XYZ file of N, CA, C and O in Angstrom:
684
model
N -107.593 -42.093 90.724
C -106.686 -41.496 91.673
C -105.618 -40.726 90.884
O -105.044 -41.233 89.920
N -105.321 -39.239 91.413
C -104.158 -38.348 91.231
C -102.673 -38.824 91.408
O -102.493 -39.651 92.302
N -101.707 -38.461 90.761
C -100.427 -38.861 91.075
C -100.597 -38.186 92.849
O -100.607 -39.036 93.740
N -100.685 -37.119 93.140
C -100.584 -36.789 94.204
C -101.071 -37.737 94.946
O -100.254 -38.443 95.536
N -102.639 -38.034 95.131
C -103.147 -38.920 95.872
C -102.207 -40.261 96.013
O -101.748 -40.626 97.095
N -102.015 -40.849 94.943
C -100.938 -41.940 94.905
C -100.209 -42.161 95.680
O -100.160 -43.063 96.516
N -99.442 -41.178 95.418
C -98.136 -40.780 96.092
C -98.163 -40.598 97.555
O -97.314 -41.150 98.256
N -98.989 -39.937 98.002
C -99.917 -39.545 99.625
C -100.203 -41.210 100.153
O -99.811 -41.726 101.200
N -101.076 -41.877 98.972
C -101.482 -42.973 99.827
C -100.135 -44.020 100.129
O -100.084 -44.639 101.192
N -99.173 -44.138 99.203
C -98.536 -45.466 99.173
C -96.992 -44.879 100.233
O -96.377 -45.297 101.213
N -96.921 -43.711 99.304
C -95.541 -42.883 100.404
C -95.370 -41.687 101.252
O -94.426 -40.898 101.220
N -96.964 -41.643 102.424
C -96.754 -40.487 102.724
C -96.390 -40.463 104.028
O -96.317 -39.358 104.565
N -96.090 -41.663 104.804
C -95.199 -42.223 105.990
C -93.539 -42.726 105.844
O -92.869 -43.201 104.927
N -93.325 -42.417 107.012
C -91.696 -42.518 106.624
C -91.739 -43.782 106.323
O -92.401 -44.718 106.772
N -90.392 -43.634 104.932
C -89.836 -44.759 104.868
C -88.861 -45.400 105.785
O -88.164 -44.914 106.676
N -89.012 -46.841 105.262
C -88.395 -48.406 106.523
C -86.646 -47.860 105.869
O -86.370 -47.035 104.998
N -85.770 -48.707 106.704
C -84.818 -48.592 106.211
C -84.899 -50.146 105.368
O -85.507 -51.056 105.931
N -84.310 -50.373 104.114
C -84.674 -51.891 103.867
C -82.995 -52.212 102.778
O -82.870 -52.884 101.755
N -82.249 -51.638 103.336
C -81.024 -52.805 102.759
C -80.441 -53.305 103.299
O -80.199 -53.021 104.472
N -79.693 -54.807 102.337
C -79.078 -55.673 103.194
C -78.009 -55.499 104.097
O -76.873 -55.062 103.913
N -78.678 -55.992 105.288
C -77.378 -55.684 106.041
C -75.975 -55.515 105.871
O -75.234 -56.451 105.575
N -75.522 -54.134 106.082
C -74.043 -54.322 105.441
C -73.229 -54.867 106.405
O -73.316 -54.754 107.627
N -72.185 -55.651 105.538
C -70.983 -56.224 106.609
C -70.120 -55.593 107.232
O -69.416 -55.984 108.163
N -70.181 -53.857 106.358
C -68.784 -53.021 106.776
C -69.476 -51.965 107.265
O -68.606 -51.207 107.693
N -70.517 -51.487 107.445
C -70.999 -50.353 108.472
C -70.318 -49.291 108.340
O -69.545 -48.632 109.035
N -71.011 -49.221 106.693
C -70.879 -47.937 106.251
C -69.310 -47.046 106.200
O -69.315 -45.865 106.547
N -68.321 -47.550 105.856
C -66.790 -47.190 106.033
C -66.711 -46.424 104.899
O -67.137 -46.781 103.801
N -66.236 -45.497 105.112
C -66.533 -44.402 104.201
C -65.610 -44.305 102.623
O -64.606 -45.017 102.607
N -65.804 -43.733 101.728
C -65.455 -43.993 100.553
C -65.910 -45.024 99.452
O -67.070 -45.053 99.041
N -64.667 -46.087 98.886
C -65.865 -47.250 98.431
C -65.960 -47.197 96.996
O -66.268 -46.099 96.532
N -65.741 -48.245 96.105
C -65.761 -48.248 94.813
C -67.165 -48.689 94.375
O -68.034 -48.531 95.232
N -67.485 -49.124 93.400
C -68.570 -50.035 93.059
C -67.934 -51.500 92.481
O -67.014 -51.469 91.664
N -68.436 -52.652 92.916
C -67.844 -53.499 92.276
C -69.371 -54.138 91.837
O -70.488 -53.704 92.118
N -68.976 -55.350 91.030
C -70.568 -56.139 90.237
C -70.447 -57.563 90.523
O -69.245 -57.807 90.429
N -71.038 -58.559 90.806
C -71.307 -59.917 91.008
C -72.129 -59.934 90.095
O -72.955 -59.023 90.045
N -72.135 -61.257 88.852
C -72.984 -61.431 88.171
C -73.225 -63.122 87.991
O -72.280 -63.894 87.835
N -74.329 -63.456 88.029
C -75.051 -65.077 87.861
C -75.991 -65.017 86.257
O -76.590 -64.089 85.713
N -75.831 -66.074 85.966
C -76.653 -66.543 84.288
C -77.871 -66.479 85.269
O -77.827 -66.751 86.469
N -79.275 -65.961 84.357
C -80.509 -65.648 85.151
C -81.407 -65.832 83.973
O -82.581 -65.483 84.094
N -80.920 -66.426 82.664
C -81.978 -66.724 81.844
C -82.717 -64.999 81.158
O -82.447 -63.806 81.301
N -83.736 -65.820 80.403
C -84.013 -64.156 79.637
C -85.328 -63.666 80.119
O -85.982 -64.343 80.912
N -85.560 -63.032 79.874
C -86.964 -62.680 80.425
C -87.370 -62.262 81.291
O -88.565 -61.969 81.253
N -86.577 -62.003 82.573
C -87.154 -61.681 83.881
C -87.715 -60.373 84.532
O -86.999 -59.392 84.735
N -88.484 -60.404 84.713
C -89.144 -59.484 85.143
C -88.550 -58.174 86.377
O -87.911 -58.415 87.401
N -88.846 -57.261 86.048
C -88.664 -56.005 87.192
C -89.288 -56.541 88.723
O -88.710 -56.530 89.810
N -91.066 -57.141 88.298
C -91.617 -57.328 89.288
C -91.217 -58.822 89.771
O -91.872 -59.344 90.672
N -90.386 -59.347 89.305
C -89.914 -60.616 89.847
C -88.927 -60.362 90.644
O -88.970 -60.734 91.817
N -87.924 -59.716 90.162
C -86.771 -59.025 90.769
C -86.591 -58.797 91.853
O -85.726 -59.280 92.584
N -87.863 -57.575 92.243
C -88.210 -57.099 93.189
C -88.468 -57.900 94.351
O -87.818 -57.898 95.396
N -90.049 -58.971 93.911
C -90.122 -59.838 94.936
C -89.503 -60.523 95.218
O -89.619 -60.585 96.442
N -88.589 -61.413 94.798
C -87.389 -62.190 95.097
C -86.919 -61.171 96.263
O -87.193 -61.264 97.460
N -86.279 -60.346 95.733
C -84.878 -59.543 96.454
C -86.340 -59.406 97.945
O -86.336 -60.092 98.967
N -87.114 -58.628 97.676
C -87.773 -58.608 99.039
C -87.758 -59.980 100.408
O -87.490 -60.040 101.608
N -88.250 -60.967 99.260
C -88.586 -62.229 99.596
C -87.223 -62.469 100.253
O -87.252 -63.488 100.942
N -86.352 -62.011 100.252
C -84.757 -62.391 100.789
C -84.379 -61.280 101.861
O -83.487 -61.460 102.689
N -84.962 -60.382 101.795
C -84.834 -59.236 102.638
C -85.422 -59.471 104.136
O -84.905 -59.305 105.241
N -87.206 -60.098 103.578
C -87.678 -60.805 104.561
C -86.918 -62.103 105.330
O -86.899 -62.136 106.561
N -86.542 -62.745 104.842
C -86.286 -64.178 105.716
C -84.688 -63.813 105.582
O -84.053 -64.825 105.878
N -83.557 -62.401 105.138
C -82.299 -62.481 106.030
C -82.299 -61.700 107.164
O -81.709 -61.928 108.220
N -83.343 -60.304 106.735
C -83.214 -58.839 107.521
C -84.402 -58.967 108.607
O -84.325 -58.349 109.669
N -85.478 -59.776 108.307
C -86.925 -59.865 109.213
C -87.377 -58.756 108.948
O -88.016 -58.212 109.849
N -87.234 -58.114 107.799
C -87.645 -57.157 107.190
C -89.465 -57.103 106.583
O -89.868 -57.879 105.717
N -90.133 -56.306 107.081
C -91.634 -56.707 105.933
C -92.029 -55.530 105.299
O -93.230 -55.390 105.068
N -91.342 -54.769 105.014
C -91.455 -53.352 104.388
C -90.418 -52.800 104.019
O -89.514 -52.409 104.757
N -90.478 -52.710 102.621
C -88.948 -51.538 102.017
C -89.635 -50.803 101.081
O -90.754 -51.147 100.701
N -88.990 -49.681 100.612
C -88.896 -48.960 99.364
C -87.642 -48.812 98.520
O -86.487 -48.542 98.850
N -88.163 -49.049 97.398
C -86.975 -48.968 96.266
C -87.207 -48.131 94.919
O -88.395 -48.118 94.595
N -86.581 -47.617 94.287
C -86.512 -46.801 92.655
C -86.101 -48.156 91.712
O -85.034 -48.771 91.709
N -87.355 -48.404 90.897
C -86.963 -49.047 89.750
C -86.636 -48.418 88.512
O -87.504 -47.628 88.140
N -85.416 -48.556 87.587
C -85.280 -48.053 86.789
C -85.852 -48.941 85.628
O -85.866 -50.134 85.326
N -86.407 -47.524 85.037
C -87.409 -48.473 83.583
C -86.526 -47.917 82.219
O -87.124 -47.469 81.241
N -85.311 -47.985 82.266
C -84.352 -47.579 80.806
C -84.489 -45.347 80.613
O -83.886 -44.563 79.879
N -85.228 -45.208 81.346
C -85.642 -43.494 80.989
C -85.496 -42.603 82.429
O -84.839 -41.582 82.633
N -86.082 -43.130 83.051
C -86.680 -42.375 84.648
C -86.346 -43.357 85.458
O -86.073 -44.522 85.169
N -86.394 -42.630 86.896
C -86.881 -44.015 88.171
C -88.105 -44.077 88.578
O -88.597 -42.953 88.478
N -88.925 -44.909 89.031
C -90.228 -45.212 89.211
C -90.399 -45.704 90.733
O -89.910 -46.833 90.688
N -90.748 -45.522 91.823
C -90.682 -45.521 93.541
C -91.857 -47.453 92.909
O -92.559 -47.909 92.006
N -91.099 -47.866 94.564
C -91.974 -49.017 94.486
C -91.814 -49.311 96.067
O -90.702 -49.597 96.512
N -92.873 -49.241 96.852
C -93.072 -50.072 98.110
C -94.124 -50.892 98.564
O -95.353 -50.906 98.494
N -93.125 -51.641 99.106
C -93.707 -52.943 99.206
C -94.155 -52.835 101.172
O -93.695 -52.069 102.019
N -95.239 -53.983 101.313
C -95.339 -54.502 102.849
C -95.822 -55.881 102.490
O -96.771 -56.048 101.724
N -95.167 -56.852 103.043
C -95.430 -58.017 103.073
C -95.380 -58.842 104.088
O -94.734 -58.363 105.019
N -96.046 -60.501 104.403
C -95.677 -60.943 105.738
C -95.170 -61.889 105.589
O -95.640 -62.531 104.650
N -94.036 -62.530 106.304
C -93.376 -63.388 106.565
C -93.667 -64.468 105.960
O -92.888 -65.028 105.189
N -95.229 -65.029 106.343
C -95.346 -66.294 105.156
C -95.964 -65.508 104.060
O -96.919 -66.242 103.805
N -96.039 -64.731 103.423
C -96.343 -64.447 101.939
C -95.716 -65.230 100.825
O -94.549 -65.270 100.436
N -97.013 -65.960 100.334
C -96.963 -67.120 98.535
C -95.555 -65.892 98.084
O -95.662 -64.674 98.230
N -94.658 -66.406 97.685
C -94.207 -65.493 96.207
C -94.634 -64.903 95.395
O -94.267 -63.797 95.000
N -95.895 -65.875 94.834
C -96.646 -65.088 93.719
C -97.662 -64.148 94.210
O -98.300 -63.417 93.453
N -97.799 -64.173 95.413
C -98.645 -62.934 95.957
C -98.182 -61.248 96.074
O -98.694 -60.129 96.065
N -96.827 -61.929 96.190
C -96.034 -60.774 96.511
C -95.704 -60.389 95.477
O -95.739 -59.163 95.379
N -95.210 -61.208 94.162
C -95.088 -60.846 92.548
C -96.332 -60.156 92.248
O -96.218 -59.317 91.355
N -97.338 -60.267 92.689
C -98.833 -59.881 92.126
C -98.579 -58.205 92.573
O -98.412 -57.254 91.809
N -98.615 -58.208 94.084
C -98.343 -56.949 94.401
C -97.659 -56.013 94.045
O -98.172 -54.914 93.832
N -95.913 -56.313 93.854
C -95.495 -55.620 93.042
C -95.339 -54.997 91.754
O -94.863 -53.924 91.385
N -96.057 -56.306 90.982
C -96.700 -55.835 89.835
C -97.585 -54.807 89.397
O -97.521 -54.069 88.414
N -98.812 -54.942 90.740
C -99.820 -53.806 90.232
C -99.202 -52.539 90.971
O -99.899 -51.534 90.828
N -98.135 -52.376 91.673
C -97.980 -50.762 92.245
C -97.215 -50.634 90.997
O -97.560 -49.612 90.403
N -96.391 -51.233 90.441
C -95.389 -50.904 89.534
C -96.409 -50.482 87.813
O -96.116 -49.483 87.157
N -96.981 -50.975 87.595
C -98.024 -50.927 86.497
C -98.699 -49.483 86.805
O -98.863 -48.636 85.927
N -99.108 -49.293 88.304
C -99.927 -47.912 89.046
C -98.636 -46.637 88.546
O -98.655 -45.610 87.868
N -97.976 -47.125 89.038
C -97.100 -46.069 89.261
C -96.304 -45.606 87.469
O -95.999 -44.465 87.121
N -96.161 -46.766 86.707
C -95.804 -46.292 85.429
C -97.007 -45.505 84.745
O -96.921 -45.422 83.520
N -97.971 -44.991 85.266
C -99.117 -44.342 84.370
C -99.291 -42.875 84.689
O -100.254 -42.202 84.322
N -98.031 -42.342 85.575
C -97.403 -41.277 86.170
C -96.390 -40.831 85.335
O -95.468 -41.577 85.006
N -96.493 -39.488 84.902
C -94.836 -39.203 84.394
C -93.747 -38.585 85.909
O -94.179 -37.771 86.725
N -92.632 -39.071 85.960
C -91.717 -39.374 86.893
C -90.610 -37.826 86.666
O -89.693 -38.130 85.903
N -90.549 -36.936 86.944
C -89.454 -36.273 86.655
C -88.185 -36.754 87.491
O -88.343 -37.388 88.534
N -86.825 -36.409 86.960
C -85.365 -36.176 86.953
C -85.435 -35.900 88.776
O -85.474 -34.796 89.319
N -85.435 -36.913 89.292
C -85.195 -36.992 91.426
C -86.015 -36.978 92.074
O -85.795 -36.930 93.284
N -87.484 -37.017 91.531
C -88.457 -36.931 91.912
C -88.902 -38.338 92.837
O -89.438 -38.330 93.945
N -88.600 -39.243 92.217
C -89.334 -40.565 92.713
C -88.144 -41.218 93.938
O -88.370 -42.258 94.557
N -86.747 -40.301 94.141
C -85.760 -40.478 94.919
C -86.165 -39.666 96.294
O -85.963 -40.074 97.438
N -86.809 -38.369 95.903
C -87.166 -37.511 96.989
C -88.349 -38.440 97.555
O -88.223 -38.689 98.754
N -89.497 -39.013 96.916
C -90.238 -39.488 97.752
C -90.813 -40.313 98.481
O -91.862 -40.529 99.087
N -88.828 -41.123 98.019
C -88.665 -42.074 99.271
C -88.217 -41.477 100.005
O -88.425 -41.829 101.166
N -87.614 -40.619 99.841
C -86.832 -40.036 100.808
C -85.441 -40.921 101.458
O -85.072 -40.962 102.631
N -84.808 -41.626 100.192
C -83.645 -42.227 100.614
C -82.665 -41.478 101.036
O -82.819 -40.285 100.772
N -81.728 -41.747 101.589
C -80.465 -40.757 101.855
C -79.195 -41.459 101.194
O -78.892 -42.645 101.323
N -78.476 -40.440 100.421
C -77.539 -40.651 99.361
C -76.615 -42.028 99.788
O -75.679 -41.564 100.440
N -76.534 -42.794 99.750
C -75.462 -43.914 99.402
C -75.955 -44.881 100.303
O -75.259 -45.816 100.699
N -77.236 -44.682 100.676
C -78.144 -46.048 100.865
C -79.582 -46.811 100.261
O -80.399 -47.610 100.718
N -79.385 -46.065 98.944
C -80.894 -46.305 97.864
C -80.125 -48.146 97.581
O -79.035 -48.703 97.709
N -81.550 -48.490 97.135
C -81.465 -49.535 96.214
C -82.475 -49.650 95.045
O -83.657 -49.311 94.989
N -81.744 -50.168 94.223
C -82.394 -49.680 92.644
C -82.490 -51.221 92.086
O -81.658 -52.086 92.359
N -83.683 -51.425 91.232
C -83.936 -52.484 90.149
C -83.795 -51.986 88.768
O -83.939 -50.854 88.307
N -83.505 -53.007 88.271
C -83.662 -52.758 86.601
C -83.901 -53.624 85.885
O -82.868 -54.247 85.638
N -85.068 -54.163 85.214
C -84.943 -55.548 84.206
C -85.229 -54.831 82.597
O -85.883 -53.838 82.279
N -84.337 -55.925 81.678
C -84.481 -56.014 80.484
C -83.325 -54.387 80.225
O -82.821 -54.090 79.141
N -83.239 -53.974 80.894
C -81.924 -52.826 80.504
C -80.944 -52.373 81.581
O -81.295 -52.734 82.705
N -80.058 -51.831 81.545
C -78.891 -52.214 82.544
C -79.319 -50.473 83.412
O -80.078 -49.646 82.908
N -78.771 -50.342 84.433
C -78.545 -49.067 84.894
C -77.657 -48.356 84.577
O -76.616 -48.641 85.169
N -77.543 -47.176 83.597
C -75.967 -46.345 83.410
C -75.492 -46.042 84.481
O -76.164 -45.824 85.489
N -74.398 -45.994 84.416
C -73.556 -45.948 85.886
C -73.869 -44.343 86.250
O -73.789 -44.196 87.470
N -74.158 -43.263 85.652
C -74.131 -42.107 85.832
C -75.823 -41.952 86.491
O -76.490 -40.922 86.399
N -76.222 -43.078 87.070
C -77.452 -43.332 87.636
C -77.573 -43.725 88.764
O -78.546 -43.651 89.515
N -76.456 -44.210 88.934
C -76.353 -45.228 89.914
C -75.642 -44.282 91.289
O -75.599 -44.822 92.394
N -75.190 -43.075 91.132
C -74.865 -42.345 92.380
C -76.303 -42.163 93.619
O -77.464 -41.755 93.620
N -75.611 -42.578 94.279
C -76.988 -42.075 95.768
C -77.197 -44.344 95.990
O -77.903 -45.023 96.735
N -76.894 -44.452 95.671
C -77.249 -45.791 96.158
C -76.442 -47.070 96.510
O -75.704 -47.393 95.578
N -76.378 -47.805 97.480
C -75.515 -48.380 97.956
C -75.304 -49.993 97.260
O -74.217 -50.563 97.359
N -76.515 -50.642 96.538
C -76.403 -51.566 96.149
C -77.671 -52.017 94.618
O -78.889 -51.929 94.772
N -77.218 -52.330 93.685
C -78.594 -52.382 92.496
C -78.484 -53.384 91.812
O -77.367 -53.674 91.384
N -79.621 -54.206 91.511
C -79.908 -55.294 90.866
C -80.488 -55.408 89.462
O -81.575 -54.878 89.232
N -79.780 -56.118 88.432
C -80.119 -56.113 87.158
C -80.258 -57.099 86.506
O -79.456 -57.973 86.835
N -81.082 -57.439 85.520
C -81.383 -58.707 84.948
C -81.433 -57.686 83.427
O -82.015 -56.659 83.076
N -80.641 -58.476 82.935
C -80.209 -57.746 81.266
C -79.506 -58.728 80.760
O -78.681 -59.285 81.484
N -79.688 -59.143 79.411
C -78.627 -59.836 78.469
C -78.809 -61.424 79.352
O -77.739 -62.031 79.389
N -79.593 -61.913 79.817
C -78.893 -63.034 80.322
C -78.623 -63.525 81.960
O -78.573 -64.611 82.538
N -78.501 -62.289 82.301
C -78.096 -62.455 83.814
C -78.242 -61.400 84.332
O -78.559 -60.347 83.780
N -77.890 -61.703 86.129
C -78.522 -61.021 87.317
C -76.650 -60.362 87.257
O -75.506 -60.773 87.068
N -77.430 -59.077 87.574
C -75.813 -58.491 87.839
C -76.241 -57.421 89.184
O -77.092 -56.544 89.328
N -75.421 -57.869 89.850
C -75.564 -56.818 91.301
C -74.347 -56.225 91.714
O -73.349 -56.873 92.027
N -74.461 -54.584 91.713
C -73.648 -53.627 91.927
C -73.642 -53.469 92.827
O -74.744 -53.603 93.359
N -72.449 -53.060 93.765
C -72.275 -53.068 94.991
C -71.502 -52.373 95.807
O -70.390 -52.842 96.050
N -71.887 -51.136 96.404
C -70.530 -50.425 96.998
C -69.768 -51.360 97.831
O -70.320 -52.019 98.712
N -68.388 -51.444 97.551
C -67.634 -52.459 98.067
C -66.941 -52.055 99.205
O -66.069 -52.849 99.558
N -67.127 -50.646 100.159
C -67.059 -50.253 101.150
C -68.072 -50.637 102.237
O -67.954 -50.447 103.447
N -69.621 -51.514 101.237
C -70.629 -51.639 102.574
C -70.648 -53.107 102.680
O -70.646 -53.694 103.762
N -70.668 -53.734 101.433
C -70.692 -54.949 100.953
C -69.060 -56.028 100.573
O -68.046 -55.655 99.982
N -69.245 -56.851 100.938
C -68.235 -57.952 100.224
C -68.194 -58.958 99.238
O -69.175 -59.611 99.593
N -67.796 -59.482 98.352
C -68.044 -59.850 97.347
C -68.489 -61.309 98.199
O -69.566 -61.450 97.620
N -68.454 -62.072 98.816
C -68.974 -63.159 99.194
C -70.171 -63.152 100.053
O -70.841 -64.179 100.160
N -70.492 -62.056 100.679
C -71.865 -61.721 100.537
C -72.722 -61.623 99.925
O -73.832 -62.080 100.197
N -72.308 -60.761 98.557
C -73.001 -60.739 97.626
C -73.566 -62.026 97.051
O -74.753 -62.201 96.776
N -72.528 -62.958 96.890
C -72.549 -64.137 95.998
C -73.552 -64.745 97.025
O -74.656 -65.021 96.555
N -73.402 -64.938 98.023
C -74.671 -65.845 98.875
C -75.774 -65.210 98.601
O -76.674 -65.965 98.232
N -76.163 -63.617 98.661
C -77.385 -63.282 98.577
C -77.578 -63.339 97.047
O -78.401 -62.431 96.937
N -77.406 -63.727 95.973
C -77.137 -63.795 94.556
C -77.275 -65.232 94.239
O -77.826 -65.510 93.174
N -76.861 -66.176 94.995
C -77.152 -67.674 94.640
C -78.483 -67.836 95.924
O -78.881 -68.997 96.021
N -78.895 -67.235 96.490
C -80.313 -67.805 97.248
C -81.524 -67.248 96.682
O -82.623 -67.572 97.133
């Protein structure tokens, strides 16, 4: 299969809306602030992912999102559909092989943003084993990182509250 084809098969229906419900409905302006938890070493992008989904599902009743993972260079599109009782590791499996599919693509500079077709200051972004530069992080409302040790989640603090965060961060 062609990047095109790829791309056609996995994103050629609109995307779900899939972030966490915000508490402040979208109030305009908004800093970034970070919540961070010890998360051990090693963790995976595709763990990341399913977790945060896996939480998306059982807070939002959510079974479909799209997200840009950042791999230290580019962003890389990743969507998911899953069901309610989905194993974890099924859903780790899944995200694994689109994410593996999709790194065998070269990604240009907004490319993998256009074809989610997010709209600016409601993306959500992953990153494991390297952090997101902040000069990356414009267009998106909330991003999750596992680097150095721990889970660090950025957060426009116009959509989000820091004790939100921390609940969706300790579950």
């Amino acid at each position: 299969m062609n990047k095109a084809e790829w791309c056609a098969t996995y994103f050629g229906s609109e995307m779900p809306d899939c972030l966490p419900v915000p508490e402040r409905r979208e109030v305009s302006g908004g800093a970034w602030a970070t919540f961070s938890i010890p998360a051990g070493t090693g963790l995976k992008a595709e763990e990341l992912a399913a977790g945060v989904l896996l939480l998306l599902g059982e807070y939002g009743g959510l079974t479909e999102a799209g997200f840009l993972v950042w791999n230290g260079a580019v962003w890389q599109p990743l969507r998911q559909e899953w069901k309610q009782d989905m194993e974890p590791a099924a859903l780790k499996e899944a995200v694994c092989t689109m994410l593996e599919a999709g790194a065998s693509y070269e990604w240009e500079d907004k490319e993998a943003w256009e074809l989610l077709g997010a709209e600016a200051g409601r993306g959500v972004a992953f990153s494991a084993g390297v952090e997101i530069p902040a000069e990356q992080k414009d267009g998106f409302a909330i991003s999750f990182s596992a680097a150095s040790g721990k889970l660090e989640i950025s957060y426009l603090d116009s959509l989000y509250t820091e004790p939100f965060i921390r609940v969706m961060a300790l579950s």
